XYZ file of C-alpha atoms in Angstrom:
445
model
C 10.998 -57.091 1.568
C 10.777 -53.726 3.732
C 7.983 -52.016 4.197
C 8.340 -48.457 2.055
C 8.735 -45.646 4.472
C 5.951 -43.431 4.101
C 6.916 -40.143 2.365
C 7.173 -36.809 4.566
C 5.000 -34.193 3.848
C 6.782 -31.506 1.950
C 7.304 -28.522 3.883
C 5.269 -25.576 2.865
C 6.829 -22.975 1.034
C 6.702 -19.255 1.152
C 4.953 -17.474 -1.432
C 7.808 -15.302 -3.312
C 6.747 -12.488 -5.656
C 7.361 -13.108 -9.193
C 10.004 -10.465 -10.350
C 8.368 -7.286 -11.758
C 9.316 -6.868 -15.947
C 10.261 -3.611 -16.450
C 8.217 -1.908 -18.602
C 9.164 -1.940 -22.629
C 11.520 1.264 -23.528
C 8.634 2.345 -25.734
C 4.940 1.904 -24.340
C 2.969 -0.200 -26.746
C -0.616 0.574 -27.346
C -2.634 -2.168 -25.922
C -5.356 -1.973 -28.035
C -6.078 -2.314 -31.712
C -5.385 1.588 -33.953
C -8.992 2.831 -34.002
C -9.958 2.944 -38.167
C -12.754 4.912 -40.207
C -15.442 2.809 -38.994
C -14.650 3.112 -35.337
C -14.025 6.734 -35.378
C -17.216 7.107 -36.905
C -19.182 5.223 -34.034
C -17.385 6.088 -31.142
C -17.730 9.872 -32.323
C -20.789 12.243 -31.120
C -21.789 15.800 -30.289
C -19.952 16.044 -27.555
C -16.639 15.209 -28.523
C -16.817 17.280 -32.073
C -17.554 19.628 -29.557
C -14.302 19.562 -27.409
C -12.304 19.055 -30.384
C -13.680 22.592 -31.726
C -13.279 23.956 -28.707
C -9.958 22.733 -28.317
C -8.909 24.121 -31.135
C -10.135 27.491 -30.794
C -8.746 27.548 -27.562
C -5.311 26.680 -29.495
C -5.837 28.898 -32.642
C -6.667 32.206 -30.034
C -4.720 33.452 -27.257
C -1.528 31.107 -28.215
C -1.615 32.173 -31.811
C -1.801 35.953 -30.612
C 1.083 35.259 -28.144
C 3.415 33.821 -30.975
C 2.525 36.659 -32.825
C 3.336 39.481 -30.666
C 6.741 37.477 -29.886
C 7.643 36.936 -33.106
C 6.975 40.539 -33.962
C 8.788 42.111 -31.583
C 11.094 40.074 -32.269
C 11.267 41.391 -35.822
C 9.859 38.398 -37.522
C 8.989 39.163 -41.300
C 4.940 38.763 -42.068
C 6.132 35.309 -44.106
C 8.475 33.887 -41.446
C 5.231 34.372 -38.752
C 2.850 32.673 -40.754
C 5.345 30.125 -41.598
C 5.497 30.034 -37.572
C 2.162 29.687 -37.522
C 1.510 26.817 -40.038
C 4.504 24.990 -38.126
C 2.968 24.575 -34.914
C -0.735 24.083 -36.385
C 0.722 21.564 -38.435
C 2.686 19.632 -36.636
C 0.248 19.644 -33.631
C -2.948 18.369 -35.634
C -0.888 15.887 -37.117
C 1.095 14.612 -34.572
C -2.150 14.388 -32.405
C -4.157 12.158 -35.460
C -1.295 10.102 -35.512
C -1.155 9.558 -31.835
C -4.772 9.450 -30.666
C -5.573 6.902 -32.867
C -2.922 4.579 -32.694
C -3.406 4.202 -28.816
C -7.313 5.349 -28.928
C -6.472 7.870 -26.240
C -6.841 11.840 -26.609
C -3.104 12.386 -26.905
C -3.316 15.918 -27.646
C -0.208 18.220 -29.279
C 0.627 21.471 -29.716
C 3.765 24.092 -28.841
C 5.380 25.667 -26.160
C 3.850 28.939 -24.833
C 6.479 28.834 -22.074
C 9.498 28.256 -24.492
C 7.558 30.658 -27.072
C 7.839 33.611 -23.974
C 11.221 33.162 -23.006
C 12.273 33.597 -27.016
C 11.234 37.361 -26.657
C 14.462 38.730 -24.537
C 16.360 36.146 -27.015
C 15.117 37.134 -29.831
C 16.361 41.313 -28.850
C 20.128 40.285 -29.377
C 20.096 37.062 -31.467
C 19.527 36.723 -34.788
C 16.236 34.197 -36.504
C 19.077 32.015 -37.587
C 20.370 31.646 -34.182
C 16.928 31.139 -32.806
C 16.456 28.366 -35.289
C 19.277 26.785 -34.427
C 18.496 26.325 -30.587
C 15.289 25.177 -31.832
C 16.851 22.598 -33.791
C 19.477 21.499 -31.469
C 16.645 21.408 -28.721
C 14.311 19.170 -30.758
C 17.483 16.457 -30.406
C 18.014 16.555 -27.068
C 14.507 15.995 -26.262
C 14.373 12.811 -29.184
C 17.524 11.660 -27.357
C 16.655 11.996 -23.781
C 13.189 10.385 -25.097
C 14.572 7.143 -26.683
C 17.043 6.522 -23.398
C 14.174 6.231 -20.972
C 15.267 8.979 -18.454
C 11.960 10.725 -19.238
C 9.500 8.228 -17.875
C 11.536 7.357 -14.576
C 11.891 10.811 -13.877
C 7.892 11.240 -13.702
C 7.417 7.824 -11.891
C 9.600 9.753 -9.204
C 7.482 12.549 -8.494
C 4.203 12.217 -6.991
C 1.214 12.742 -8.838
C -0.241 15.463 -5.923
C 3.142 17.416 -6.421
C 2.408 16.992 -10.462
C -0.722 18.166 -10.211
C -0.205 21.255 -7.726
C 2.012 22.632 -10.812
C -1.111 21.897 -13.208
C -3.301 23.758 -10.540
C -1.376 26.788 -10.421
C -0.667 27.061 -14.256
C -4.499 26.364 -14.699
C -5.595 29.334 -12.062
C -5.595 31.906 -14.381
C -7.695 30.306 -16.377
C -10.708 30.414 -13.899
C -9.554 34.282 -12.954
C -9.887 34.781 -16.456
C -13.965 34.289 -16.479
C -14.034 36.733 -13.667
C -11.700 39.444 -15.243
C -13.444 39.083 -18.597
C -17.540 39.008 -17.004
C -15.979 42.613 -15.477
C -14.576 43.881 -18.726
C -17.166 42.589 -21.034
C -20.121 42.195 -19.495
C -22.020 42.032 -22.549
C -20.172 39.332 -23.788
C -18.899 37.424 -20.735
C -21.686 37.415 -18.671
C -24.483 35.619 -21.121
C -21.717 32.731 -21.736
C -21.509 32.235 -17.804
C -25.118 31.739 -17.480
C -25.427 29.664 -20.315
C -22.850 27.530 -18.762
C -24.616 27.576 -15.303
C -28.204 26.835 -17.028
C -27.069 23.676 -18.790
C -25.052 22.362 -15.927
C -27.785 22.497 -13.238
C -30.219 21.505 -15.786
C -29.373 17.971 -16.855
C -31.862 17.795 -19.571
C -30.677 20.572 -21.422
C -27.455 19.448 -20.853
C -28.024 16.670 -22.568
C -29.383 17.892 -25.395
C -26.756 20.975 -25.481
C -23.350 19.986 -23.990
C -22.722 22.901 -21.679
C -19.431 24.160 -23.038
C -21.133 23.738 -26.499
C -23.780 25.893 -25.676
C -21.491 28.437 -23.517
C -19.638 28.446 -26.887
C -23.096 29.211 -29.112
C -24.092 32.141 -26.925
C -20.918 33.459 -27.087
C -20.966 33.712 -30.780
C -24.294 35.282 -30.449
C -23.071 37.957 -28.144
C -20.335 39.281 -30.112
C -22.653 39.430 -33.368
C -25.450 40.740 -31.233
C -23.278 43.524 -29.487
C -21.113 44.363 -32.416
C -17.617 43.540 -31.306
C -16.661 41.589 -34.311
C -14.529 43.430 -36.931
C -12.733 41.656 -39.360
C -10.769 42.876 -41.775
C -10.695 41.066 -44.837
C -7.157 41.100 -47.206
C -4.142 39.359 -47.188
C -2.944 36.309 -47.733
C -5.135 33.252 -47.173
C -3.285 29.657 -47.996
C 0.214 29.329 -45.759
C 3.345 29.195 -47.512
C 6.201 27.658 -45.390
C 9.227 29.218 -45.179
C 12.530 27.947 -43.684
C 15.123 29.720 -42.205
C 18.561 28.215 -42.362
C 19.754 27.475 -39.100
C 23.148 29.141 -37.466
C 24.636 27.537 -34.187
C 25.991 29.415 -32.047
C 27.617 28.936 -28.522
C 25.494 31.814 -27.031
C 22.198 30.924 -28.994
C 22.717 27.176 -27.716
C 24.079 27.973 -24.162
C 21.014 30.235 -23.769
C 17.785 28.183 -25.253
C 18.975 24.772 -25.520
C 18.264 23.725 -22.172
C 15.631 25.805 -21.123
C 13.423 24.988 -24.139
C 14.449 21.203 -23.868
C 13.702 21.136 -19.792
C 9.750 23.245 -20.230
C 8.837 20.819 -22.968
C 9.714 17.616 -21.215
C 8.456 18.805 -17.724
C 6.437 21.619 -18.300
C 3.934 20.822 -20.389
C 4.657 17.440 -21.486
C 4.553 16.946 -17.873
C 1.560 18.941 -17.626
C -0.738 16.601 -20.280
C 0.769 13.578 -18.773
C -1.014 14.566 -15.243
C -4.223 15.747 -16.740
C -4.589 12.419 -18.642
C -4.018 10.293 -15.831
C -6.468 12.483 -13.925
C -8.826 11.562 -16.656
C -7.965 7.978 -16.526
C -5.877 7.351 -19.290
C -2.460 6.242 -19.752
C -0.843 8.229 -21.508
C 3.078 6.748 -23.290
C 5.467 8.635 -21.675
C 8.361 8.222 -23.475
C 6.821 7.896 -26.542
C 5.520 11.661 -25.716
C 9.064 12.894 -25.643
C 10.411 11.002 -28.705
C 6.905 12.161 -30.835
C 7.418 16.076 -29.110
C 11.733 15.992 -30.006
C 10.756 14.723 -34.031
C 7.851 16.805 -34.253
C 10.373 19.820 -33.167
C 12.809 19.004 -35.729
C 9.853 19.447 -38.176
C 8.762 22.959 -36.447
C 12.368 23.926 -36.799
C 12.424 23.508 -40.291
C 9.465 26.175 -40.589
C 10.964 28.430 -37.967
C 8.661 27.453 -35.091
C 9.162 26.588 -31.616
C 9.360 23.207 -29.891
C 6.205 20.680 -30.176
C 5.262 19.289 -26.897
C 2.335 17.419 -24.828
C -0.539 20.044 -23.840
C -2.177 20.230 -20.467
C -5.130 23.101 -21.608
C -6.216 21.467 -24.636
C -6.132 18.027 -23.052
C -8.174 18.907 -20.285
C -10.544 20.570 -22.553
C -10.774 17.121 -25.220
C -11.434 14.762 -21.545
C -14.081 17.432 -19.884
C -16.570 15.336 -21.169
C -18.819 12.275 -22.454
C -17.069 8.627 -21.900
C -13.207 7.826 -21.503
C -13.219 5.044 -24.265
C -14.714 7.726 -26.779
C -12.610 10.780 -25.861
C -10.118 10.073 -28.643
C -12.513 11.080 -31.070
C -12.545 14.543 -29.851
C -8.585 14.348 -30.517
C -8.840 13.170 -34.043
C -11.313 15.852 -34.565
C -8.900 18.832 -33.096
C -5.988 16.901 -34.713
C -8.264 16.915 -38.615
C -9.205 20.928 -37.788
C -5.683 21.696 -36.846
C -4.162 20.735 -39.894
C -6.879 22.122 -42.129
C -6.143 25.192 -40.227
C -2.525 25.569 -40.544
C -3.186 25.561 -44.382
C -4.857 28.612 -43.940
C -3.089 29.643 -41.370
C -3.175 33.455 -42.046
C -6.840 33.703 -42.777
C -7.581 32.160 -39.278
C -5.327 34.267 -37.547
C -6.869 37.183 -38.626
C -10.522 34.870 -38.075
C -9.731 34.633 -34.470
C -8.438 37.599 -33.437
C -11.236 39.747 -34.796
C -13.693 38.314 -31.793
C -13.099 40.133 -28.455
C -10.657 38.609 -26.036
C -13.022 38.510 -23.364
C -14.896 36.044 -25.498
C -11.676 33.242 -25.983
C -10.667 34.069 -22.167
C -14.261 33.542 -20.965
C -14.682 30.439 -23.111
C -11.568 29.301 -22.487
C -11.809 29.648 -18.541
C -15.217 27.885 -18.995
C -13.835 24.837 -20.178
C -11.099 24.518 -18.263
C -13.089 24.848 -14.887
C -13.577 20.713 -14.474
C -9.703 19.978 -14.858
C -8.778 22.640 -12.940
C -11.441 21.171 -9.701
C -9.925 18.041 -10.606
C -6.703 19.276 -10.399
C -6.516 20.502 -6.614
C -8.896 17.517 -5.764
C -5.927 15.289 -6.466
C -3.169 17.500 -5.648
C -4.767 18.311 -2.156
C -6.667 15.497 -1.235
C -4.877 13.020 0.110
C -0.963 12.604 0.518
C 2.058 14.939 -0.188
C 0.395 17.896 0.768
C 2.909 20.301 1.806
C 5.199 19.182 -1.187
C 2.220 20.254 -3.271
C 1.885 23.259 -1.415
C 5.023 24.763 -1.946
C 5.027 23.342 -5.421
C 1.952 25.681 -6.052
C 2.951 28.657 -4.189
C 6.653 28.864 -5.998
C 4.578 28.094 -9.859
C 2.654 30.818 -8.700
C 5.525 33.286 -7.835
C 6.407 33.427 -11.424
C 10.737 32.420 -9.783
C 12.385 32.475 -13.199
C 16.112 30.727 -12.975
C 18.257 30.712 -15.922
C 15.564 31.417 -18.469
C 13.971 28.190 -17.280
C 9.900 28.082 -16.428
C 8.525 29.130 -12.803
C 6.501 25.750 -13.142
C 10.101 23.373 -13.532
C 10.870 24.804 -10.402
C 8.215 24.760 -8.402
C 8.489 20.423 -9.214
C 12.033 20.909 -8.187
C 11.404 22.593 -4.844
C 7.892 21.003 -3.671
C 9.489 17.592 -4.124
C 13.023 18.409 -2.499
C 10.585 19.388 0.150
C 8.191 16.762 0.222
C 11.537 14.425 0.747
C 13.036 16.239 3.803
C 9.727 16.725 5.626
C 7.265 14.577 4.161
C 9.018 11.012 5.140
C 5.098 8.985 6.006
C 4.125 9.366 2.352
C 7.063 8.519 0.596
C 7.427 5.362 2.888
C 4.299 4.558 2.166
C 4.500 5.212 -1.655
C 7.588 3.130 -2.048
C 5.602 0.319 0.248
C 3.212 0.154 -2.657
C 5.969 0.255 -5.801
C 7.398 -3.113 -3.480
C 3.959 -4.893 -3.483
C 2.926 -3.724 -7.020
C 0.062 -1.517 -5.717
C -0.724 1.333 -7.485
C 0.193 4.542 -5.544
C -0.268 8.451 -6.425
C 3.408 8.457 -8.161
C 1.536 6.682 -10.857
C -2.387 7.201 -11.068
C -4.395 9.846 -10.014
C -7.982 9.466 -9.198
C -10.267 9.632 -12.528
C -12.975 11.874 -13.360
C-alpha cells in the first residue's frame, strides 16, 4: 500500500468584493413608524419650538407671495383661500405622514419658484389652463418618481455643487436681518440681540432656545411699538374650491416642464441637501412620488405643485438632537393642517405683524444652515464647480421659464467635469470601494 501523497496547500485567493445591491426602487424606512408614546418622549421645547417657527416662517412671506400672484393674476377671494388651504394642507399632512413613518424631519410645503413664474402665465392664460399644467405637472413628477431617474440624477452631482445652490438661495435670508435691523430698528434690532445674548450665553440658552427667545422679543416689539394692526372680518374656516381643469398645448408647453424640473431639483433638491447636511437620510425617490401625489391633491384646490423644502427644513434641524428632530416635523406638520382650516383668518393673522419682523426672524433661523451650507459647499472638493454654481443662482439667468437655481446645477457641474477631473476621479474611486464620498453625504451639524 502507497504512502498517501501529502495534500498541497491551497493557493491563496484574492479577496473579491461582494457585488454592491442596488438600492430598493423605493427607500424603506429602517426604523420602526414613531407612535403617540414616542412622539411624546422624544418631543421638548426646542423642537415645538422649530416646528412653530417653521411654520410661521411658511404661513408669512410665502403665503403673502401666493397672494399677490394669485391676485394679480385675477384670482377670486374664494379660489385664493382655496389656494391657500391647498398648500397648508397638503404640506402639514404630507409632512405627519412622512416624518413619522421614517422618524426623520421630512418637511413639505409648495413651490415659491413655480408659484413666481405663474405670474407672467397667469396675464394671458386662463385659471383653468393654469390648473391644468398643475395637474399634468403633478404626473410627470409621480412618474419620473416611481422610475428611479430622480435619485440617480442626485447621486450624480456632488454634494459641494448641491449645496453652493442652497447657499445662494439661502443668502438673502441673512441680508434680510440686515435690511430689516435698518428699516425697523425698533423691531429688528431687539430680536438680533436677543439672538446674540442667548447664543453666547449657554445658560440662558438652555433655558430659552435662542430662536425661541429671538421669536418672544419679537412679539414683544411689535406690541410694544405699535406696529400690529389687524383687521378683524371676513371669513374664518376655509372652504375649498376646485377649478375644473382645461389642457391646453400652450398652458402645458409653457408650465409643464418648468414647474415639474424646480420641484424635483429646486427645492426637492434643496431639502434633500440640507438634510444630509444635518445628517439624515432623507428617501429620495419617495420625495418625488409623495411631492407628484400631493400635487395632484393641490391641483384639485387650485394650488401649485407640493415639493421638498430647504427653508423650513433647515429651520426644524437648527437644533437639539438628530434622533428627536422629527418631532419638530410632526409638530409643523399638526399646526399646518390646523392652519389651512382656517386658512383665511391666519392670513390676515400673519400679515398684520410688520415684515421686518418675519424677515428678521426668518433670517435668524436660517443663519446655522446657511454657515453650514458654504462650510460644505466650500470646504473641501469641487470648488470651482460650486463656485460657478453660486455665482450663476445668484445672477437670477432665467431660461425658458425655468429657475436661476436649475441652472446654476446645470452649469457648475458641466464645469466641475471639464476642469475639475482630481475630484471626480477621486469621487468615483470611492463609489468603486463603497466609501462614502461628497456625491452622497455631507458633513453633519
Amino acid at each position: 500500500m502507497q504512502p498517501s501523497r501529502p495534500v498541497p496547500p491551497a493557493a491563496p485567493q484574492a479577496d473579491t468584493p461582494a457585488p454592491r445591491l442596488s438600492p430598493p426602487l423605493l427607500e424603506r424606512p429602517g426604523v420602526r413608524p414613531a407612535g403617540l408614546r414616542q412622539v411624546f418622549r422624544d418631543v421638548g421645547l426646542p423642537y415645538v419650538s422649530n416646528g412653530v417657527i417653521g411654520l410661521i416662517f411658511s404661513a408669512s412671506g410665502p403665503i403673502a407671495v401666493t397672494l399677490a400672484v394669485g391676485a394679480a393674476g385675477g384670482l377670486t377671494e374664494a379660489q385664493l383661500a382655496s389656494w391657500v388651504f391647498g398648500i397648508l394642507f397638503s404640506g402639514g399632512a404630507a409632512t405627519l405622514v412622512m416624518s413619522l413613518l421614517y422618524r426623520q424631519p421630512l418637511g413639505f410645503a409648495w413651490s415659491i419658484p413655480g408659484t413666481v413664474l405663474l405670474g407672467p402665465s397667469l396675464q394671458h392664460l386662463s385659471f383653468a389652463e393654469v390648473v391644468g399644467a398643475f395637474f399634468t405637472s403633478g404626473v410627470l413628477v409621480l412618474a419620473l418618481g416611481a422610475s428611479g431617474v430622480v435619485r440617480r440624477i442626485m447621486a450624480a452631482v456632488p454634494m459641494p455643487i448641491v449645496m453652493a445652490m442652497v447657499a445662494a438661495v439661502f443668502l438673502k435670508f441673512g441680508t434680510d436681518i440686515v435690511s430689516s435691523t435698518q428699516a425697523n430698528p425698533v423691531v429688528a434690532g431687539p430680536m438680533v440681540v436677543a439672538f446674540l445674548v442667548l447664543t453666547a450665553v449657554p445658560a440662558l440658552g438652555r433655558f430659552l432656545p435662542p430662536v425661541l427667545g429671538t421669536l418672544v422679543v419679537g412679539c414683544l416689539a411689535v406690541a410694544a411699538s405699535g406696529q400690529f394692526s389687524f383687521h378683524a372680518g371676513g371669513p374664518v374656516l376655509a372652504a375649498p374650491v376646485f377649478t375644473a381643469p382645461e389642457f391646453t398645448w400652450a398652458a402645458q408647453l409653457e408650465l409643464v416642464v418648468p414647474l415639474a424640473l424646480t420641484v424635483l431639483f429646486v427645492q426637492n433638491g434643496q431639502g434633500i441637501a440640507v438634510l444630509r447636511a444635518a445628517g439624515h437620510n432623507p428617501p429620495v425617490n419617495v420625495f418625488a412620488i409623495v411631492s407628484g401625489a400631493f400635487s395632484l391633491l393641490n391641483a384639485g384646490c387650485g394650488a401649485v405643485s407640493a415639493c421638498v423644502t430647504g427653508p423650513t427644513n433647515a429651520l426644524m434641524t437648527s437644533s437639539g438632537a438628530k434622533e428627536r428632530q422629527y418631532t419638530a416635523a410632526v409638530v409643523f406638520g399638526v399646526l399646518a393642517m390646523i392652519c389651512a382650516l382656517l386658512a383665511p383668518a391666519l392670513t390676515r393673522l400673519m400679515l398684520a405683524t410688520p415684515t421686518e419682523f418675519i424677515l428678521a426672524l426668518g433670517g435668524i433661523a436660517m443663519l446655522r444652515a446657511l454657515q453650514q451650507a458654504f462650510v460644505t459647499a466650500f470646504a473641501t472638493t469641487f470648488t470651482l464647480g460650486s463656485l460657478v454654481t453660486f455665482v450663476v443662482t445668484m445672477s437670477g439667468m432665467s431660461l425658458f421659464n425655468i429657475h436661476p437655481a436649475f441652472w446654476g446645477l446645470v452649469i457648475g457641474y458641466a464645469v466641475s467635469r471639464v476642469l475639475e477631473h482630481a475630484d471626480h476621479a477621486g469621487a468615483d474611486t470611492g463609489l468603486k470601494s463603497g466609501t462614502s464620498t461628497p456625491h452622497l453625504k455631507a458633513p453633519a451639524n
